[in-house]
Coordinates of C-alpha atoms and ligand atoms in Angstrom, one line a residue:
X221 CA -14.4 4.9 -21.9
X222 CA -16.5 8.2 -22.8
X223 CA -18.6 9.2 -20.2
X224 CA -20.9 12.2 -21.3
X225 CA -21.6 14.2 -18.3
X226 CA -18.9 15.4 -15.0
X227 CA -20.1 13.6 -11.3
X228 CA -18.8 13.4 -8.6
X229 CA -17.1 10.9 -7.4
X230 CA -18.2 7.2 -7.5
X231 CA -19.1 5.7 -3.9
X232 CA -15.7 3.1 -2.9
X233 CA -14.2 2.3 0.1
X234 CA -11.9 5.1 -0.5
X235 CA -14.5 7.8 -0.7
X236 CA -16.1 7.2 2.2
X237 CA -12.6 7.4 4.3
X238 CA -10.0 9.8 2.2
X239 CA -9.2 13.1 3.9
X240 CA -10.9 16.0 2.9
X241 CA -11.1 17.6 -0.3
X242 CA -9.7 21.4 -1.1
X243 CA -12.0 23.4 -2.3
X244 CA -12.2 24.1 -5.9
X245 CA -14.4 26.4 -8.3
X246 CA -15.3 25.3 -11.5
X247 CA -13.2 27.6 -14.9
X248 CA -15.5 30.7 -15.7
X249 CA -13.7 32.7 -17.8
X250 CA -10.3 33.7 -19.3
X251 CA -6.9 32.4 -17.7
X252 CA -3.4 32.6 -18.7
X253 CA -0.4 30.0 -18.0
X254 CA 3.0 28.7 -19.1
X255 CA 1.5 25.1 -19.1
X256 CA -2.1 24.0 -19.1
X257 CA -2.6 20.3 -17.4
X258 CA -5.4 18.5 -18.3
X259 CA -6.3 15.9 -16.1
X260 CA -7.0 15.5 -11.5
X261 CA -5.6 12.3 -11.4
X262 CA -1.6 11.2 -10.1
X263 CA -0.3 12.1 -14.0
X264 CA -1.8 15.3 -14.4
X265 CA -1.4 16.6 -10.3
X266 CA 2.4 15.2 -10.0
X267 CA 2.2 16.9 -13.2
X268 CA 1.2 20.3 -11.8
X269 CA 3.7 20.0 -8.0
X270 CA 6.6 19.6 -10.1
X271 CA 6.4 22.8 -12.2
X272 CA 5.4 24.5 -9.5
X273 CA 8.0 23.4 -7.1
X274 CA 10.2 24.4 -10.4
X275 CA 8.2 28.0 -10.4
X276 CA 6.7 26.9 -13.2
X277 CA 3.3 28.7 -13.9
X278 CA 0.2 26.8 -14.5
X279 CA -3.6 25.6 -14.6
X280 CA -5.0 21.9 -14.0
X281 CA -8.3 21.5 -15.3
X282 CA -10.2 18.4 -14.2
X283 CA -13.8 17.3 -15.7
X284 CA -15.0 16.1 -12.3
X285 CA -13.2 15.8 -9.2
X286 CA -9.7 15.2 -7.8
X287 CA -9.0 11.7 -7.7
X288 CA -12.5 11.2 -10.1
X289 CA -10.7 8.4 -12.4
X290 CA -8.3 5.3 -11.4
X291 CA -6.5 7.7 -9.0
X292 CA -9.3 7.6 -6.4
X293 CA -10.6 4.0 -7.0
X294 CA -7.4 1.9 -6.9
X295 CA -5.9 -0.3 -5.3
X296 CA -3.3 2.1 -3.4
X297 CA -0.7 -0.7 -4.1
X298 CA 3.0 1.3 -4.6
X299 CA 4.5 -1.1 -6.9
X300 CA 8.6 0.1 -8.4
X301 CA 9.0 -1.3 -11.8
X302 CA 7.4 -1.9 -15.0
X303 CA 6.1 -5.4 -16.1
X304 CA 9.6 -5.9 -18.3
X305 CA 13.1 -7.1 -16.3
X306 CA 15.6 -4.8 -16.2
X307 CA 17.8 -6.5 -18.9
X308 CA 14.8 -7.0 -21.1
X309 CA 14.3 -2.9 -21.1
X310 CA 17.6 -2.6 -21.7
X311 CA 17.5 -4.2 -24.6
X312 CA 14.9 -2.6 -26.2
X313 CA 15.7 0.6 -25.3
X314 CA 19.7 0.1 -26.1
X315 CA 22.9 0.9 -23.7
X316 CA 22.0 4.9 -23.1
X317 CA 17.9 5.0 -22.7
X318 CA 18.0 1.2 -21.9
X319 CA 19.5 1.9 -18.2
X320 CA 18.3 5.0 -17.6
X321 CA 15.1 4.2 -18.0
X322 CA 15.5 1.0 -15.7
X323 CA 16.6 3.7 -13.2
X324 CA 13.6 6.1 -13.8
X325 CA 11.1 3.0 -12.9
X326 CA 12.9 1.9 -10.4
X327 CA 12.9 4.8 -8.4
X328 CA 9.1 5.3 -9.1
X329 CA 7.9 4.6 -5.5
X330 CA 11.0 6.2 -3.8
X331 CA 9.3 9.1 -5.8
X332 CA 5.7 8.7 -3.8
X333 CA 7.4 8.1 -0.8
X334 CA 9.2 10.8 -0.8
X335 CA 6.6 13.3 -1.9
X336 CA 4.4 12.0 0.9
X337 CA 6.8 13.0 3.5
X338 CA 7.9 16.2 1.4
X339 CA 4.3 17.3 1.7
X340 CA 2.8 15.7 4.8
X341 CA 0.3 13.7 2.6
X342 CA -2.0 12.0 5.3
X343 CA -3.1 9.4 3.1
X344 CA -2.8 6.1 5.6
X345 CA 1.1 5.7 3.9
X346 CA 2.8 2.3 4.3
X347 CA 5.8 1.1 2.9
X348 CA 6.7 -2.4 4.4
X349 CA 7.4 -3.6 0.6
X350 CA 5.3 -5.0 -1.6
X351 CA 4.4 -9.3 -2.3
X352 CA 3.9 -11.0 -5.6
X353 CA 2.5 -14.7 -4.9
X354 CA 3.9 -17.1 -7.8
X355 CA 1.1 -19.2 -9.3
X356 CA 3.0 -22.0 -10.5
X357 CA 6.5 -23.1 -10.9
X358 CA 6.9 -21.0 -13.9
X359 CA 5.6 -18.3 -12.0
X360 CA 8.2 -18.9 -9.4
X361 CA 11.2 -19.2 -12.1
X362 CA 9.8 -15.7 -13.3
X363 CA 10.4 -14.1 -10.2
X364 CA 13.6 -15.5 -9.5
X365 CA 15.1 -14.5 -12.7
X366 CA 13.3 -10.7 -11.5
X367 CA 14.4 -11.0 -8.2
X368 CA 18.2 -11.5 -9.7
X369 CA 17.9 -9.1 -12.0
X370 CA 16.6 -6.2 -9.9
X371 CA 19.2 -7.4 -6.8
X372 CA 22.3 -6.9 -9.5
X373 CA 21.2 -3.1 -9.4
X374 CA 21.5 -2.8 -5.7
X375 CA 17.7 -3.9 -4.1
X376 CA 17.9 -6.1 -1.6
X377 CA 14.6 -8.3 -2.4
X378 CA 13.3 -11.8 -0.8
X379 CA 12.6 -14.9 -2.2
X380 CA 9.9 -16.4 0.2
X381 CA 9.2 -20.8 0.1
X382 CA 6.0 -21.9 -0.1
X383 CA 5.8 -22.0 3.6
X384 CA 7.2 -18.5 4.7
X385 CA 4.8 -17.3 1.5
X386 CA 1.6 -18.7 3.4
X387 CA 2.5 -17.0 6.5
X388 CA 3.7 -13.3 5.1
X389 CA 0.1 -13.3 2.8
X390 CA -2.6 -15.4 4.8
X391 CA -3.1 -18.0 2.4
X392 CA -1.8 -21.3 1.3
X393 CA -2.7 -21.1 -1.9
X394 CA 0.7 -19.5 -3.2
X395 CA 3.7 -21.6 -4.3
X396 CA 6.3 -19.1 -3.1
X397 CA 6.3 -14.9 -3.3
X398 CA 8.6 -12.4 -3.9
X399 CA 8.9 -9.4 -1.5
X400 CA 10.0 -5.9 -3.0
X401 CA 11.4 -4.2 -0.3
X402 CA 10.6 -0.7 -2.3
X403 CA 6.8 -1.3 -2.5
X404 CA 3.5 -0.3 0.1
X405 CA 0.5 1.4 0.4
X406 CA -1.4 4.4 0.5
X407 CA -5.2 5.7 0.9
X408 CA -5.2 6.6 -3.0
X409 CA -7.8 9.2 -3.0
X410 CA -6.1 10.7 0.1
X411 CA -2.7 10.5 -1.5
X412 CA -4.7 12.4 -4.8
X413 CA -5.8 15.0 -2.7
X414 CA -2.8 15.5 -1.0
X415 CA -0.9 16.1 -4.2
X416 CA -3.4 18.2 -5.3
X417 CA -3.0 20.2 -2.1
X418 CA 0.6 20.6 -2.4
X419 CA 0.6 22.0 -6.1
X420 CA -1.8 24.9 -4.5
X421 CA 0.2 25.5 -2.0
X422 CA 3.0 26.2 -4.5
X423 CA 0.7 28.2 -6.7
X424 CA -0.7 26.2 -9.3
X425 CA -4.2 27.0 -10.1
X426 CA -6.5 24.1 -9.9
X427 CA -10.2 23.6 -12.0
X428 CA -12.3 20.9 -11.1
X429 CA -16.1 20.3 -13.0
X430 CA -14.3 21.9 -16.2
X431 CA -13.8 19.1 -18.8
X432 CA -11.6 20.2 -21.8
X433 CA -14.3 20.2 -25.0
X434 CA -11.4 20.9 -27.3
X435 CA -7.7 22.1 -27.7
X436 CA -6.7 24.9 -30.3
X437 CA -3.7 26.6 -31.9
X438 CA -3.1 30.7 -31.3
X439 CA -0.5 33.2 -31.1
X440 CA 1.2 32.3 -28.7
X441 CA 0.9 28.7 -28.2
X442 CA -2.4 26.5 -27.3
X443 CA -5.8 27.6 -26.5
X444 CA -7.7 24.6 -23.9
X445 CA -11.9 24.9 -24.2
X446 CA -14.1 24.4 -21.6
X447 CA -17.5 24.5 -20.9
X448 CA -17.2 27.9 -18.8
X449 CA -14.0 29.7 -19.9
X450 CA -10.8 29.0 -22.3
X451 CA -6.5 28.4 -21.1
X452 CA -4.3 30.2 -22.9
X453 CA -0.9 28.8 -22.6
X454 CA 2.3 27.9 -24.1
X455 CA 2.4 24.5 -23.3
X456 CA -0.7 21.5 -22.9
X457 CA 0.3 18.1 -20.9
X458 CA -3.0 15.5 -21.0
X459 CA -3.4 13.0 -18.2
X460 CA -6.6 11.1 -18.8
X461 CA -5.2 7.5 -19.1
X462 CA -8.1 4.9 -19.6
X463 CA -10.7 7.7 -18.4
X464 CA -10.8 10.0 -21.1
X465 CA -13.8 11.8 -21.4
X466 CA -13.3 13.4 -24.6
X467 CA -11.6 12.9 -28.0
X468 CA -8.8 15.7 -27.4
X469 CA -6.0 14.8 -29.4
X470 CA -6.5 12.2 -33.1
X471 CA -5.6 8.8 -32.1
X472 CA -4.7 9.4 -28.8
X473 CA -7.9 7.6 -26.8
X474 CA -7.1 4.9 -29.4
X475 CA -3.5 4.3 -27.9
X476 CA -5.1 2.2 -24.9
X477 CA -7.4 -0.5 -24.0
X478 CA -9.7 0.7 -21.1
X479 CA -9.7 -3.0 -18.9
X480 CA -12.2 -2.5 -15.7
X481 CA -10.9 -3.6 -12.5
X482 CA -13.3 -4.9 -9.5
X483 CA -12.9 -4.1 -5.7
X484 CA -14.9 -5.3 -2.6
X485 CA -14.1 -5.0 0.9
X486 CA -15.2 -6.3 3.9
X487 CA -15.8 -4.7 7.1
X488 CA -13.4 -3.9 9.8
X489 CA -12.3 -7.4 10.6
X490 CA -11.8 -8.7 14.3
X491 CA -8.0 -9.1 15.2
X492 CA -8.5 -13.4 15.1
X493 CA -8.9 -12.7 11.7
X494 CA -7.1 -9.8 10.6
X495 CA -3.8 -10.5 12.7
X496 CA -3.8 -13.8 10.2
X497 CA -3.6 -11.3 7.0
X498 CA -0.5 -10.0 5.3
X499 CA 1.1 -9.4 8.9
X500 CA 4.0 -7.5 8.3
X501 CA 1.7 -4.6 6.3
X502 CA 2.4 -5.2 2.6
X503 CA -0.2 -5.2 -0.6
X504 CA 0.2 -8.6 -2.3
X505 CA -0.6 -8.9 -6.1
X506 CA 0.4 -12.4 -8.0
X507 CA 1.7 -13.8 -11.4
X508 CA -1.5 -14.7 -12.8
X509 CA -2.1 -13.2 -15.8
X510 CA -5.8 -12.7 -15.0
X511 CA -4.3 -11.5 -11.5
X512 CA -6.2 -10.7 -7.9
X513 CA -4.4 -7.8 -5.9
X514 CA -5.1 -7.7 -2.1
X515 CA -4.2 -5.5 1.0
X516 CA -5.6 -4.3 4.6
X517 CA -7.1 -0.8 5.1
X518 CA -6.1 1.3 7.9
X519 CA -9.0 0.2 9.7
X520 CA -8.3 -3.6 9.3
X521 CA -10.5 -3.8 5.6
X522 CA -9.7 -6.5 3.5
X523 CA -9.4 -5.3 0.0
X524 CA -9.6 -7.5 -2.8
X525 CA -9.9 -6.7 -6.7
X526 CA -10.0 -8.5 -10.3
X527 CA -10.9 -8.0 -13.5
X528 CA -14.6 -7.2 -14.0
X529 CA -17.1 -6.9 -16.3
X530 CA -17.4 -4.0 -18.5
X531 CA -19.6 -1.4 -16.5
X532 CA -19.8 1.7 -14.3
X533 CA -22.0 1.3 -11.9
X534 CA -21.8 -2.1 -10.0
X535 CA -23.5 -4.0 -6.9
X536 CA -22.1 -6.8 -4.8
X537 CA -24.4 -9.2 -7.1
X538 CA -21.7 -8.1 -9.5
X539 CA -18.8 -9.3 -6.9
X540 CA -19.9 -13.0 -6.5
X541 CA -16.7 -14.4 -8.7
X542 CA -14.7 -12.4 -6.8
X543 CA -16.1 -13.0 -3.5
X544 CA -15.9 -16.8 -4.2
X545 CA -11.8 -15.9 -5.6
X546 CA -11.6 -14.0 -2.2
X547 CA -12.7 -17.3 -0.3
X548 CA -10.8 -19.5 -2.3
X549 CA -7.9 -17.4 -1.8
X550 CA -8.4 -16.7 1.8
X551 CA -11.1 -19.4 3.3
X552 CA -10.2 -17.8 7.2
X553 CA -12.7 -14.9 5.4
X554 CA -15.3 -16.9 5.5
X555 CA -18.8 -15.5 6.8
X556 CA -17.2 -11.8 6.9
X557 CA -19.2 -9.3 5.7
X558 CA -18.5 -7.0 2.6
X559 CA -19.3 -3.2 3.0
X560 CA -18.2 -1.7 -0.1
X561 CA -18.0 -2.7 -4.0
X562 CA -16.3 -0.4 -6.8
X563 CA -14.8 -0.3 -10.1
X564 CA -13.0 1.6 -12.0
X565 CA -10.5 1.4 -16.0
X566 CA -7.0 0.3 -15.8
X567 CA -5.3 2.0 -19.2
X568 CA -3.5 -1.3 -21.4
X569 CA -0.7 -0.7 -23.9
X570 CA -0.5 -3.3 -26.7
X571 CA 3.3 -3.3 -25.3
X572 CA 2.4 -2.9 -21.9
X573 CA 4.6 0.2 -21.5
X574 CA 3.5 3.4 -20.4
X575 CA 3.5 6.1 -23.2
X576 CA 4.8 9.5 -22.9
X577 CA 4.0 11.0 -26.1
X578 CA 4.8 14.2 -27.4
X579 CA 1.5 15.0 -29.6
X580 CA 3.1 18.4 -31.5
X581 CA 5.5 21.3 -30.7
X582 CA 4.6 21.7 -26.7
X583 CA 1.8 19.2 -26.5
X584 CA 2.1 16.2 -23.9
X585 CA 0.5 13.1 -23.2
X586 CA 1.4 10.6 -20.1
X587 CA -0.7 7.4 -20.4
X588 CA -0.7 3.6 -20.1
X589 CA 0.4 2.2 -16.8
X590 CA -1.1 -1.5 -17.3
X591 CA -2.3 -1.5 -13.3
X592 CA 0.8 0.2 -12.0
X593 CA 0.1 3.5 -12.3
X594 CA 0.1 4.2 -8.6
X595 CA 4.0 5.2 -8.7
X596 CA 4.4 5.1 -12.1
X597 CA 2.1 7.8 -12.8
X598 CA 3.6 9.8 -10.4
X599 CA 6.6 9.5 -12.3
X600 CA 5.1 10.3 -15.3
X601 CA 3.9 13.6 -13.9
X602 CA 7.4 14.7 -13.2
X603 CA 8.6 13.9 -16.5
X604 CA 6.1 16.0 -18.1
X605 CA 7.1 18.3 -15.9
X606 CA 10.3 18.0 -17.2
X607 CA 8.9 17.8 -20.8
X608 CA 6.7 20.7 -20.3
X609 CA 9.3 22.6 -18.5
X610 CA 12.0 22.9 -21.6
X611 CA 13.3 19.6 -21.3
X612 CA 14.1 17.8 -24.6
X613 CA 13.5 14.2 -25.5
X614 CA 16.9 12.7 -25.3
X615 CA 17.3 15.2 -21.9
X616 CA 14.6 13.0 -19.9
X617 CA 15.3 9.6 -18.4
X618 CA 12.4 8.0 -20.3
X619 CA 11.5 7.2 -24.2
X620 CA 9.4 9.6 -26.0
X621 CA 7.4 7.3 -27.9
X622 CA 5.6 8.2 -31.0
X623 CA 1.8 8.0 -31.4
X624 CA 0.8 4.3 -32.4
X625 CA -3.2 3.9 -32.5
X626 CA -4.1 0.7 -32.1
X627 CA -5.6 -0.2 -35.4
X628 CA -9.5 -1.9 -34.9
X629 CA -9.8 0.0 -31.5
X630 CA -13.4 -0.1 -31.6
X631 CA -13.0 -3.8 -31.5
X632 CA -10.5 -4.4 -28.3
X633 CA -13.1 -4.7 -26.0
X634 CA -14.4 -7.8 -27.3
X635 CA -10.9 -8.6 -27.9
X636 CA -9.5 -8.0 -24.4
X637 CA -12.1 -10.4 -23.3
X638 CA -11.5 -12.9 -25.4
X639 CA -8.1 -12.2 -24.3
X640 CA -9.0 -12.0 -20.8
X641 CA -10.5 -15.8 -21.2
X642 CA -7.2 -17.8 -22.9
X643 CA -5.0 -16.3 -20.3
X644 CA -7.1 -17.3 -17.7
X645 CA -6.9 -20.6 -18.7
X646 CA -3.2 -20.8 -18.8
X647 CA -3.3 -19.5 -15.3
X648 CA -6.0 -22.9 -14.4
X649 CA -3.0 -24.7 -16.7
X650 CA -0.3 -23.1 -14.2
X651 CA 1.6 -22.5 -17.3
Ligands
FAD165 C1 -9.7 -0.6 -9.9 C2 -8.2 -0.1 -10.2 C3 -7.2 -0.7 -9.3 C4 -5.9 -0.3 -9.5 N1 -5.0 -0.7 -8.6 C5 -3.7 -0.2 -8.7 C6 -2.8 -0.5 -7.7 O1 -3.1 -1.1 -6.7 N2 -1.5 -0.1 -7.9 C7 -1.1 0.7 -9.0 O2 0.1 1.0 -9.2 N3 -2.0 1.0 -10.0 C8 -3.3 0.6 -9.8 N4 -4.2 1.0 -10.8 C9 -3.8 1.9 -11.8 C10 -3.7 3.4 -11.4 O3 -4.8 3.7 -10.6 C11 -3.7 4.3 -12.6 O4 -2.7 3.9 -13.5 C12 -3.4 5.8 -12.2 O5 -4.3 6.2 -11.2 C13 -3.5 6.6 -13.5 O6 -3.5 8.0 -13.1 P1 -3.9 9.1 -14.2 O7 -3.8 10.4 -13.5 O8 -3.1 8.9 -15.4 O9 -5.4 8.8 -14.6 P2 -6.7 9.0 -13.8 O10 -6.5 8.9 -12.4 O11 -7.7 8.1 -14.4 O12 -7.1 10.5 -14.0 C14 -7.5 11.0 -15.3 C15 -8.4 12.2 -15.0 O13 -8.6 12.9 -16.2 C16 -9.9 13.4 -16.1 N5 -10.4 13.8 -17.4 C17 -10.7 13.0 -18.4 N6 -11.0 13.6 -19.5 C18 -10.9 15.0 -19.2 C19 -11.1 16.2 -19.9 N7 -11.5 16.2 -21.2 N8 -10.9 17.4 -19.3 C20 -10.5 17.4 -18.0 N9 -10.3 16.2 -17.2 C21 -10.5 15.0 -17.9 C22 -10.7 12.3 -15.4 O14 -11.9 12.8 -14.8 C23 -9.8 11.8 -14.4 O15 -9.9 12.4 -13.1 C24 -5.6 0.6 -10.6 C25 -6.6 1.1 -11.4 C26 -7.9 0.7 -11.2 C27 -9.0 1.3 -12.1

C-alpha cells in the first residue's frame, strides 16, 4: 500500500473510544540518537519502550499518527503463537533456534500482558484466552494435533465438543473449538497509545506527521529524512509492516503482500443478546482459510471482520458479505444495528513467518505478522530492541532472515485474490 499524503486517523470503532492521545509535534529540524525508529505502530513503539527501559537513546518518527496503520484498526485479538506447530518450527529452524524460537512466540502475549500492567495501559485489557472454531473435521484434527503439541510445552489448553463450542462462542455453526488459555483482548488503539505513552515517559522522543522520505549513510552511522528536519543516528529499526508509505529500503515493501481486512460493529447490544455472545470474555477467530475473527467491545459491541475488497475508504454498502457472514454465523444478531465499518492491511509472508531482517550494518526491519501481529509485533519490537541494542543474530531468540523479495510483487494482488477465491472454496469443501 503507498499512500501519498499523512492523515489522521481513519474513523473505526476504535477511534471513536481509545483513550486519549499524547501530544506530539511534528520533526522540525536537527536531532541526534543512538537508534532512530521508524514507524507508530506495536513494532516500531515496543520498539522504542524497550531501549528506553534499557537506557537506550532514541527517536520514533511516525508519518501520521500513533496507532495510524493496522495497530489502531485491528481486531485487538491477543493471539500466542505463530501459524506453524511447535514441532513444525522446530524443524525448520533446527534443535538450537528451532525451540527457542517456539519459546519466543509463545510467550508473545505474556509479553502484552505484562507490559499492560507494567505500564497501566487502560486499553479495555482482557485475557480470558483466546477461541479458534474448527470448520470441519480436518479443522478439528488440526487443532488437536496443536492443542498436543503446545500442551507438551506446559499450556494447559481446551478441547471444546461441538456442543460446549456453541455455548463458549454464540453460534452453532462451529464443529468443536480450541481455547488458548494465553490469548484476549485489548482496545488496540488504546493499547498503541499507551505504549507510546510509556516510551515517553522513559525518554524516548516521539514524531508524529513526519514520514521518512529517505534513509542515508554518514559519519557516524545513518542519516533518516523527513519532510521538516533529518535523524542522525547510529542505528535505524523500520516498522511499517503492510502500511508502508514509502520505498525506504530496495526490496523491502516487496517482502509482503498487503491483504485488507474488513470490520463492522454493531451497536451496544441489549444484555438478551449480548449475554448469548462469547460469555466467558474471549475473541474467537476459526480454521477457515478465508477466516472471520469476532469479539465484544467494552461496551457490549459485536465485532466482526473478513477479508475485504481492496480499498481505503469503505461504507457499510461495502459490509453486506460480511454482514450476511455475521448473520449466518450468529442469526441471534439479527435486526441489530451496525454503527461503525473500517478497514485496514494485514502484512502476508509468502511463508507466513514474520521477518526480522537485518537490512545492512545497524539497519533493522520487523515485518510480516500474517493477522497476528497484535502480540507478535509486540515481540518483534523488543527484539529489535535487542537487535538495535548490540545484540547479535545468533544472541536473539528469533531467526534473522535474509531479504527475499517476492519476485512479480506488482502482480500479488491479483494473485492473493485469486488466491483468496480457491481457498475459499476449500473452506465451502470443509477440506
Ligand atoms: C483489520 C485488521 C485486523 C487485524 N486483527 C488482528 C487481531 O485481531 N489480532 C492480531 O494479532 N493481529 C491483527 N491484525 C494485525 C496487526 O494489527 C498487525 O500485525 C500489527 O498492528 C502490525 O504492527 P506494526 O507496528 O508492524 O504496523 P502498523 O501498525 O501498520 O504501523 C506501521 C506504521 O508505520 C507508519 N509509516 C509507514 N511508512 C512510514 C514512513 N515512511 N515514515 C514514518 N512512518 C511510517 C504508518 O503510518 C503506521 O502507523 C489485524 C490487522 C488488520 C489490518
Amino acid at each position: 500500500m503507498n499512500s501519498p499524503a499523512s492523515t489522521a486517523l481513519p474513523p473505526s470503532l476504535w477511534s471513536a473510544t481509545a483513550s486519549p492521545a499524547p501530544h506530539l509535534e511534528r520533526l522540525l529540524g536537527e536531532q541526534r540518537t543512538q537508534v532512530v525508529i521508524i514507524g507508530g505502530g506495536y513494532t516500531g513503539l515496543s520498539c522504542a519502550l524497550h531501549l528506553a527501559e534499557a537506557g537506550t537513546d532514541c527517536v520514533l518518527l511516525e508519518a501520521n499518527e500513533i496507532g495510524w496503520g493496522a495497530s489502531g484498526r485491528n481486531g485487538g485479538q491477543v493471539i500466542a503463537g505463530l501459524k506453524y506447530n511447535p514441532d513444525e518450527l522446530e524443524q525448520m529452524f533446527g534443535p538450537d533456534m528451532g525451540p527457542r524460537m517456539v519459546k519466543t512466540a509463545g510467550g508473545t502475549a505474556d509479553l502484552v500482558f505484562e507490559l499492560i500492567q507494567r505500564y497501566a495501559i487502560d486499553c479495555e485489557a482482557r485475557r480470558e484466552g483466546w477461541l479458534q472454531g474448527a470448520h470441519s473435521q480436518s479443522g478439528l484434527e488440526l487443532q488437536a494435533e496443536r492443542a498436543r503439541q503446545w500442551r507438551a510445552r506446559g499450556v494447559q489448553t481446551f478441547q471444546l465438543d461441538k456442543r460446549e463450542a456453541a455455548k463458549a462462542i454464540g453460534s452453532q455453526w462451529y464443529e468443536g473449538a480450541w481455547l488458548d488459555p494465553r490469548g484476549g483482548t485489548v482496545q488496540p488503539l488504546s493499547y498503541a497509545r499507551g505504549l507510546a505513552a510509556a516510551a515517553i515517559k522513559l525518554g524516548a522522543r516521539l514524531f508524529t506527521h513526519s514520514p521518512a522520505t529517505r534513509i542515508e549513510r554518514d559519519a557516524a552511522g545513518w542519516v533518516v529524512h523527513t519532510p521538516g528536519g533529518r535523524v542522525h543516528a547510529r542505528q535505524v529499526v523500520i516498522g511499517n509492516n503492510a502500511h508502508q508509505q514509502q520505498n525506504l529500503w530496495p526490496g523491502l515493501r516487496e517482502t509482503v503482500v498487503p491483504a485488507y481486512s474488513l470490520q463492522i460493529a454493531t451497536r451496544p447490544l441489549p444484555a438478551s443478546v449480548r449475554d448469548t455472545l462469547l460469555p466467558g470474555g474471549q475473541s474467537v477467530s476459526e480454521t477457515r482459510r478465508v477466516l472471520r475473527y469476532s469479539r465484544l467491545d467494552a461496551a457490549g459491541r459485536f465485532i466482526i471482520g473478513a477479508r475485504a475488497p481492496h480499498k481505503d475508504n469503505v461504507t457499510l454498502t461495502d459490509a453486506r458479505d460480511l454482514h450476511r457472514d455475521m448473520l449466518i454465523l450468529f442469526p441471534q444478531l439479527a435486526g441489530m444495528e451496525l454503527e461503525y465499518v473500517w478497514t485496514g492491511c494485514v502484512a502476508m509472508t509468502r511463508d507466513f513467518l514474520p521477518h526480522l531482517h537485518e537490512l545492512a550494518p545497524n539497519m533493522f526491519a520487523g515485518l510480516g505478522y500474517n493477522g497476528r501481529g497484535v502480540a507478535m509485533a509486540t515481540m518483534m519490537g523488543k527484539l529489535l530492541a535487542q537487535r538495535a541494542g548490540g545484540a547479535s543474530a545468533q544472541q536473539v531468540d528469533f531467526p534473522t532472515l535474509p531479504l527475499q523479495p517476492i519476485p512479480l510483487h506488482g502482480l500479488t494482488p491479483v494473485v492473493a485474490q485469486l488466491y483468496a477465491r480457491w481457498y475459499d472454496l476449500l473452506d465451502r469443501l470443509k477440506v
